[in-house]
Amino acid sequence: MNKNLSYKKPLLETPFHERTLEACYNNDWYRWAGYKIAKEYSSTELEYTSMRNTAGVIDITPMHKYDIKGVQAREFVNKLVTRDVSKIQPNQIMYIIWCNEDGNVIDDGTVFCLKEDHLKIMCAERNLNWFTDTATGFNVKIQDITETIAALAFQGPLSCKILNLLKVTDIENLQPFKFGNYKINKSDVLISRTGFSGDLGYEIWCNPADALNVWDSLFKFNRDYKVLPAGMNSLDMVRIEAGFIQPNADFMSAEQALRTNRMKNPYELGLSWLVNLEKNYFTGKKALKKIKNSKLNKKLVGLDIQGDKPANGSVLYDSNKKEIGIVTAAIWSPTLKSNIAMGYVDSNHMKLGSKVYAEIYHPEELEYKKIWAECEVVKKQFFNNNRKNAIPAYI
Amino acid sequence: MKNFDIIIIGAGPNGLSAASYLSKSGKKVLVVEKNEKVGGLALYADSSSSLSKKVIDQLGLKINARKKRTFVTSLNDSFNHTVLEIDENNSIKFNECEASLEDQNSFLKLVKKYNLFAKTLSSFMFNTPPRVKSGNKSDLWQLISMGWKVRKLGKKNMRELLRVIGLNIADDLEDNLTNDNLMGILCNEAVLGSNLGPRSPGSILTLLYSNAINGSIFRNNNLDTEQIISSIEQSCHDRGVEFLKSSEVKKLLINNETVTGIEMNDQNIIESSTIISTLDPKTTYLNLIGADRLDTDLIRRVTNFRSKGNVAKVKIEFKNIIKIKNLDEKYIGSKFIYAPNIKYIEHAFNNNKYNNYSKKPCLEFYIDNKNISANLYYIPYLKNGSHDKKEIESNIQLILNNFIDNNELIKFEIDTPNEMEKKYNTSGGHWHHGDMEIDQLLIIRPFYGSAQYETPINGLYICGAGTHPGGGITGINAINASKQLLKK
């Protein structure tokens, strides 16, 4: 039998697969960039709770990682992204987005500065093509190093405590959006204080050979602190609470959208703070200048919704029952005890405090309950704990 | 340095025409040319296109036409050469021809069809191509009028035009003709200077387009290129245009997405708020502007613009006066074609696909006493390395020795696309700065985001052969661009 038949092994396995397979009681997998990632290990609610109360471990190895080397590395990234990253220092991380020539967002990610001439970009979608085309004329070398780095997100209020117990020296003094080289049970790791949960949390980047050692270490103190592996479903819950947006869920990546009017610019996504129109030329600058001076037609906002039924995929209306937008992500937030969502509203309802209405179809024992719920436009960042930025971090 | 209203980079036919036109309307113009001699790539051409006559008129100049080349001779390996005589009205007579009468008639009918379609196409040339989504009424009107011109052909002809416009020339020829030589003659016109073989889709369009620009299918024009160039240059001098020869522009000075001047290779800086580049799009965008000032989408379009040349210019000197075997001496002034049949050309094209020169190349040449000047194809542009010129020389010799009576080659000069690139700063060494195919013509020449002779950089215009209506030594690009510029 040919073992290489594509249907025999349709998805790649991450270096953590041995453990995630064991933990994945439901055998419920999600396809992320050709890799198998657990959607839910046993219970989404439990996994969510571990991230909000102790700590959760998420396999984020499929995250695309690009290595950028060369004397013009910083200049290249500055040309690529809308934010001014020309002064990024070693050990610093910046959240970035990049746009196409029409000023529509292609993807977001983080840029890590290892040395002045050596950067790394981590992002959810494939971007090598875009990066190499952008690098035309720059003295840089770009490489896809996704497979050479195993990555875990370690998120939750006790994450620092557990790393401390693992004798990761001085981890509590690592500032948000900074990273450093550490050791976990003798394995060399790179730990960054970043994450997708809006709470205290770290991302751990290591050699695939050390992957299982790092994984096992994080669960070492489970007798006292219940750390759980968390799946994509629970990650989605925490990221909505934190108000983080996701390409191809909350907005269509400009490189993938087929219909031009479905693409979104940073102003529509509420990311104007990432756009610096004063810096040197970058892709989309001309278009973004124009967009900034014109009226916004749509904007992604946070919604606080009446009742307790999540408004997944709901259509939004104004008080005259005129359609004004759509919900892109919604959950009942167990921590906040409120019904929250992100969605697009029209120009008349962008202000905080505006009232809009969601039409929620809630399935209840084989029948739809149709709910007309009032929503208030609020900031997208629903969950924001002080722990996130505290130094030293809570141990 | 003095101040100039407009700086023009490159003194080819387009650069000179633009300089002459703009100075006529009172602008102070400086022309910067890399070489000592003006003319650029046009210096390679035997004659200018017939459309350049209209450009000459627009510039207010007079020029004496020379005598047309009346004969087109297609050489045949069995020495039954085909000789066509073409009179002033472009009607064709078969002086020598082995083809059957039926074939001859079909040939004439085919040429008539192509001429008709070419006439429709040539009516598009003198307009700036419309912008589809501008919302501008004049753009919309022009688009409608372009459609109307096609519709005016009549139902039958319009259908035929739309049928053949994407087809390959070999199919259409094989449907109508049986004689190899006659097919070869038309194929030569369709594929010469393009990156196509006879069986490549779109080769009919290149034939029609070149026909439209030259006003005749065999490009037998009565306008001498050197004469045109020197008379336009003279008019520039008369109108106060200043020239800066033997000096190369290093890059454009750009501030806040607006040009402010040029920097020369010798560090000199000349300031101006309007600059016209007649260089090819790739050189203009990637070298003069610099990729760091362009959106990534545009960089993609620039780098994807197909501009690989594959015609070499050859100059050969023989010891004695050249005579062709089995051909009357009165035909010695004709245009000679060696492209004996479709298969031969297609095989020559095969090498081109793999970046090799054709072992058995096609030739188009003119004889002047002891000299031959020839277009040799396919000799593709090489990104790395260079061709073996000795080998190419012996390949040509093999062909010519077949047809030339007792003679001896004493001098051989060849300019491959790589040399053309170096000499005239034309990336890829392409005659027309870029393939003239359906996706690189009209509204989308050179590419989306750079139409109507404008660029994303304020004050920078382009009017090289890489813009509408393309190459072929017309000067129309310059006139259209100048009009566009003066509108602002």
CSV table of N, CA and C in Angstrom, one decimal, chain B residues 201-285:
chain,number,residue,atom,x,y,z
B,201,PRO,N,-2.0,31.7,-30.0
B,201,PRO,CA,-3.2,32.5,-30.0
B,201,PRO,C,-2.9,34.0,-30.0
B,202,GLY,N,-3.6,34.8,-30.8
B,202,GLY,CA,-3.4,36.2,-30.8
B,202,GLY,C,-2.5,36.7,-31.8
B,203,SER,N,-1.9,35.7,-32.6
B,203,SER,CA,-1.0,36.2,-33.6
B,203,SER,C,-1.7,36.9,-34.8
B,204,ILE,N,-3.0,36.7,-34.9
B,204,ILE,CA,-3.7,37.5,-36.0
B,204,ILE,C,-3.8,39.0,-35.5
B,205,LEU,N,-4.0,39.1,-34.2
B,205,LEU,CA,-4.2,40.5,-33.7
B,205,LEU,C,-2.9,41.3,-33.9
B,206,THR,N,-1.7,40.6,-33.7
B,206,THR,CA,-0.5,41.3,-33.9
B,206,THR,C,-0.3,41.7,-35.4
B,207,LEU,N,-0.8,40.8,-36.3
B,207,LEU,CA,-0.7,41.1,-37.7
B,207,LEU,C,-1.5,42.3,-38.0
B,208,LEU,N,-2.8,42.3,-37.5
B,208,LEU,CA,-3.7,43.4,-37.8
B,208,LEU,C,-3.2,44.7,-37.2
B,209,TYR,N,-2.6,44.6,-36.0
B,209,TYR,CA,-2.1,45.8,-35.3
B,209,TYR,C,-0.9,46.4,-36.1
B,210,SER,N,0.0,45.6,-36.5
B,210,SER,CA,1.1,46.1,-37.2
B,210,SER,C,0.7,46.7,-38.6
B,211,ASN,N,-0.3,46.0,-39.2
B,211,ASN,CA,-0.9,46.5,-40.4
B,211,ASN,C,-1.5,47.9,-40.2
B,212,ALA,N,-2.2,48.0,-39.1
B,212,ALA,CA,-2.9,49.3,-38.8
B,212,ALA,C,-1.9,50.4,-38.6
B,213,ILE,N,-0.8,50.1,-37.9
B,213,ILE,CA,0.2,51.2,-37.7
B,213,ILE,C,1.0,51.5,-39.0
B,214,ASN,N,1.2,50.5,-39.8
B,214,ASN,CA,2.0,50.8,-41.0
B,214,ASN,C,1.2,51.1,-42.2
B,215,GLY,N,-0.1,50.9,-42.1
B,215,GLY,CA,-0.9,51.3,-43.3
B,215,GLY,C,-0.8,50.3,-44.4
B,216,SER,N,0.0,49.2,-44.2
B,216,SER,CA,0.0,48.2,-45.2
B,216,SER,C,0.5,46.9,-44.5
B,217,ILE,N,0.1,45.8,-45.1
B,217,ILE,CA,0.4,44.6,-44.4
B,217,ILE,C,1.9,44.2,-44.5
B,218,PHE,N,2.5,44.7,-45.5
B,218,PHE,CA,4.0,44.3,-45.7
B,218,PHE,C,4.9,45.4,-45.2
B,219,ARG,N,4.4,46.4,-44.5
B,219,ARG,CA,5.2,47.4,-43.9
B,219,ARG,C,6.1,48.1,-44.9
B,220,ASN,N,5.7,48.2,-46.2
B,220,ASN,CA,6.5,48.9,-47.2
B,220,ASN,C,6.2,50.3,-47.2
B,221,ASN,N,6.8,51.1,-46.3
B,221,ASN,CA,6.5,52.5,-46.2
B,221,ASN,C,7.5,53.3,-47.0
B,222,ASN,N,7.1,54.6,-47.2
B,222,ASN,CA,7.9,55.5,-48.0
B,222,ASN,C,8.6,56.5,-47.1
B,223,LEU,N,8.6,56.3,-45.8
B,223,LEU,CA,9.2,57.3,-44.9
B,223,LEU,C,10.5,56.8,-44.4
B,224,ASP,N,11.5,57.5,-44.6
B,224,ASP,CA,12.8,57.1,-44.1
B,224,ASP,C,13.0,57.5,-42.7
B,225,THR,N,13.3,56.6,-41.8
B,225,THR,CA,13.4,56.8,-40.4
B,225,THR,C,14.4,57.9,-40.1
B,226,GLU,N,15.6,57.8,-40.7
B,226,GLU,CA,16.6,58.8,-40.3
B,226,GLU,C,16.2,60.2,-40.7
B,227,GLN,N,15.5,60.3,-41.9
B,227,GLN,CA,15.1,61.6,-42.3
B,227,GLN,C,14.1,62.2,-41.4
B,228,ILE,N,13.2,61.3,-40.9
B,228,ILE,CA,12.1,61.8,-40.0
B,228,ILE,C,12.8,62.3,-38.7
B,229,ILE,N,13.7,61.4,-38.2
B,229,ILE,CA,14.3,61.8,-36.9
B,229,ILE,C,15.0,63.1,-37.0
B,230,SER,N,15.8,63.2,-38.1
B,230,SER,CA,16.6,64.5,-38.2
B,230,SER,C,15.7,65.7,-38.4
B,231,SER,N,14.6,65.5,-39.1
B,231,SER,CA,13.8,66.7,-39.3
B,231,SER,C,13.0,67.1,-38.0
B,232,ILE,N,12.7,66.1,-37.2
B,232,ILE,CA,12.0,66.4,-36.0
B,232,ILE,C,13.1,67.1,-35.0
B,233,GLU,N,14.3,66.5,-35.1
B,233,GLU,CA,15.3,67.1,-34.2
B,233,GLU,C,15.6,68.6,-34.6
B,234,GLN,N,15.6,68.8,-35.9
B,234,GLN,CA,15.8,70.1,-36.4
B,234,GLN,C,14.7,71.1,-35.9
B,235,SER,N,13.5,70.6,-36.0
B,235,SER,CA,12.4,71.4,-35.5
B,235,SER,C,12.5,71.7,-34.0
B,236,CYS,N,13.0,70.7,-33.3
B,236,CYS,CA,13.2,71.0,-31.8
B,236,CYS,C,14.2,72.1,-31.6
B,237,HIS,N,15.3,72.1,-32.4
B,237,HIS,CA,16.3,73.1,-32.3
B,237,HIS,C,15.7,74.5,-32.6
B,238,ASP,N,14.9,74.5,-33.7
B,238,ASP,CA,14.3,75.7,-34.1
B,238,ASP,C,13.4,76.3,-33.1
B,239,ARG,N,12.7,75.4,-32.3
B,239,ARG,CA,11.8,75.8,-31.3
B,239,ARG,C,12.4,76.0,-30.0
B,240,GLY,N,13.7,76.0,-29.9
B,240,GLY,CA,14.3,76.3,-28.6
B,240,GLY,C,14.4,75.2,-27.6
B,241,VAL,N,14.2,73.9,-28.1
B,241,VAL,CA,14.4,72.8,-27.1
B,241,VAL,C,15.9,72.6,-26.9
B,242,GLU,N,16.2,72.4,-25.6
B,242,GLU,CA,17.6,72.2,-25.3
B,242,GLU,C,17.9,70.7,-25.2
B,243,PHE,N,19.1,70.3,-25.6
B,243,PHE,CA,19.4,68.9,-25.5
B,243,PHE,C,20.6,68.7,-24.5
B,244,LEU,N,20.5,67.6,-23.8
B,244,LEU,CA,21.6,67.2,-23.0
B,244,LEU,C,21.9,65.7,-23.4
B,245,LYS,N,22.9,65.6,-24.3
B,245,LYS,CA,23.2,64.3,-24.9
B,245,LYS,C,24.4,63.6,-24.1
B,246,SER,N,24.5,62.4,-24.3
B,246,SER,CA,25.5,61.6,-23.6
B,246,SER,C,25.4,61.7,-22.1
B,247,SER,N,24.2,61.9,-21.6
B,247,SER,CA,24.1,61.9,-20.2
B,247,SER,C,22.9,61.1,-19.8
B,248,GLU,N,23.1,60.3,-18.8
B,248,GLU,CA,22.1,59.3,-18.4
B,248,GLU,C,21.5,59.7,-17.1
B,249,VAL,N,20.1,59.6,-17.0
B,249,VAL,CA,19.4,59.9,-15.8
B,249,VAL,C,19.6,58.7,-14.8
B,250,LYS,N,19.9,59.0,-13.6
B,250,LYS,CA,20.1,58.0,-12.6
B,250,LYS,C,18.8,57.7,-12.0
B,251,LYS,N,18.1,58.7,-11.5
B,251,LYS,CA,16.8,58.5,-10.9
B,251,LYS,C,16.0,59.7,-10.9
B,252,LEU,N,14.7,59.6,-10.6
B,252,LEU,CA,13.8,60.7,-10.5
B,252,LEU,C,13.8,61.2,-9.0
B,253,LEU,N,13.7,62.5,-8.9
B,253,LEU,CA,13.6,63.0,-7.5
B,253,LEU,C,12.1,63.2,-7.2
B,254,ILE,N,11.7,62.5,-6.2
B,254,ILE,CA,10.3,62.5,-5.9
B,254,ILE,C,10.1,63.0,-4.4
B,255,ASN,N,9.2,63.9,-4.2
B,255,ASN,CA,8.9,64.3,-2.9
B,255,ASN,C,7.4,64.3,-2.7
B,256,ASN,N,6.9,63.5,-1.7
B,256,ASN,CA,5.5,63.5,-1.5
B,256,ASN,C,4.7,63.0,-2.7
B,257,GLU,N,5.1,62.0,-3.4
B,257,GLU,CA,4.4,61.4,-4.5
B,257,GLU,C,4.4,62.4,-5.7
B,258,THR,N,5.3,63.4,-5.7
B,258,THR,CA,5.3,64.4,-6.8
B,258,THR,C,6.7,64.5,-7.3
B,259,VAL,N,6.9,64.5,-8.6
B,259,VAL,CA,8.3,64.7,-9.1
B,259,VAL,C,8.8,66.1,-8.9
B,260,THR,N,10.1,66.2,-8.6
B,260,THR,CA,10.6,67.5,-8.4
B,260,THR,C,11.8,67.7,-9.4
B,261,GLY,N,12.3,66.6,-10.0
B,261,GLY,CA,13.4,66.8,-10.9
B,261,GLY,C,14.1,65.5,-11.2
B,262,ILE,N,15.3,65.6,-11.8
B,262,ILE,CA,16.0,64.3,-12.1
B,262,ILE,C,17.4,64.4,-11.6
B,263,GLU,N,17.9,63.3,-11.2
B,263,GLU,CA,19.3,63.2,-10.8
B,263,GLU,C,20.1,62.5,-11.9
B,264,MET,N,21.2,63.1,-12.4
B,264,MET,CA,22.0,62.5,-13.4
B,264,MET,C,23.0,61.6,-12.8
B,265,ASN,N,23.6,60.8,-13.7
B,265,ASN,CA,24.6,59.8,-13.2
B,265,ASN,C,25.8,60.6,-12.7
B,266,ASP,N,26.1,61.8,-13.2
B,266,ASP,CA,27.2,62.5,-12.6
B,266,ASP,C,26.8,63.4,-11.5
B,267,GLN,N,25.7,63.0,-10.8
B,267,GLN,CA,25.3,63.7,-9.5
B,267,GLN,C,24.6,65.0,-9.8
B,268,ASN,N,24.6,65.5,-11.0
B,268,ASN,CA,23.9,66.8,-11.3
B,268,ASN,C,22.4,66.6,-11.1
B,269,ILE,N,21.8,67.7,-10.6
B,269,ILE,CA,20.4,67.7,-10.4
B,269,ILE,C,19.7,68.8,-11.2
B,270,ILE,N,18.7,68.4,-12.0
B,270,ILE,CA,17.9,69.3,-12.8
B,270,ILE,C,16.5,69.3,-12.3
B,271,GLU,N,16.0,70.5,-11.9
B,271,GLU,CA,14.6,70.5,-11.3
B,271,GLU,C,13.6,70.8,-12.4
B,272,SER,N,12.4,70.2,-12.2
B,272,SER,CA,11.3,70.4,-13.0
B,272,SER,C,10.1,69.8,-12.4
B,273,SER,N,8.9,70.4,-12.6
B,273,SER,CA,7.7,69.8,-12.0
B,273,SER,C,7.0,68.8,-12.9
B,274,THR,N,7.4,68.8,-14.2
B,274,THR,CA,6.8,67.9,-15.1
B,274,THR,C,7.9,67.1,-15.8
B,275,ILE,N,7.8,65.8,-15.8
B,275,ILE,CA,8.8,65.0,-16.5
B,275,ILE,C,8.1,64.0,-17.3
B,276,ILE,N,8.6,63.8,-18.5
B,276,ILE,CA,8.1,62.7,-19.4
B,276,ILE,C,9.2,61.7,-19.6
B,277,SER,N,8.8,60.5,-19.3
B,277,SER,CA,9.8,59.4,-19.6
B,277,SER,C,9.4,58.6,-20.8
B,278,THR,N,10.3,58.5,-21.8
B,278,THR,CA,10.0,57.7,-23.0
B,278,THR,C,10.6,56.4,-22.9
B,279,LEU,N,11.2,56.1,-21.7
B,279,LEU,CA,11.8,54.7,-21.5
B,279,LEU,C,10.7,53.7,-21.4
B,280,ASP,N,11.0,52.5,-21.4
B,280,ASP,CA,10.0,51.5,-21.3
B,280,ASP,C,9.4,51.4,-19.9
B,281,PRO,N,8.2,50.9,-19.7
B,281,PRO,CA,7.6,51.0,-18.4
B,281,PRO,C,8.4,50.3,-17.3
B,282,LYS,N,9.1,49.2,-17.6
B,282,LYS,CA,9.8,48.6,-16.5
B,282,LYS,C,11.0,49.4,-16.0
B,283,THR,N,11.7,50.0,-17.0
B,283,THR,CA,12.8,50.8,-16.6
B,283,THR,C,12.3,52.1,-15.9
B,284,THR,N,11.3,52.7,-16.4
B,284,THR,CA,10.7,53.9,-15.8
B,284,THR,C,10.3,53.6,-14.3
B,285,TYR,N,9.5,52.5,-14.1
B,285,TYR,CA,9.0,52.3,-12.8
B,285,TYR,C,10.0,51.7,-11.8
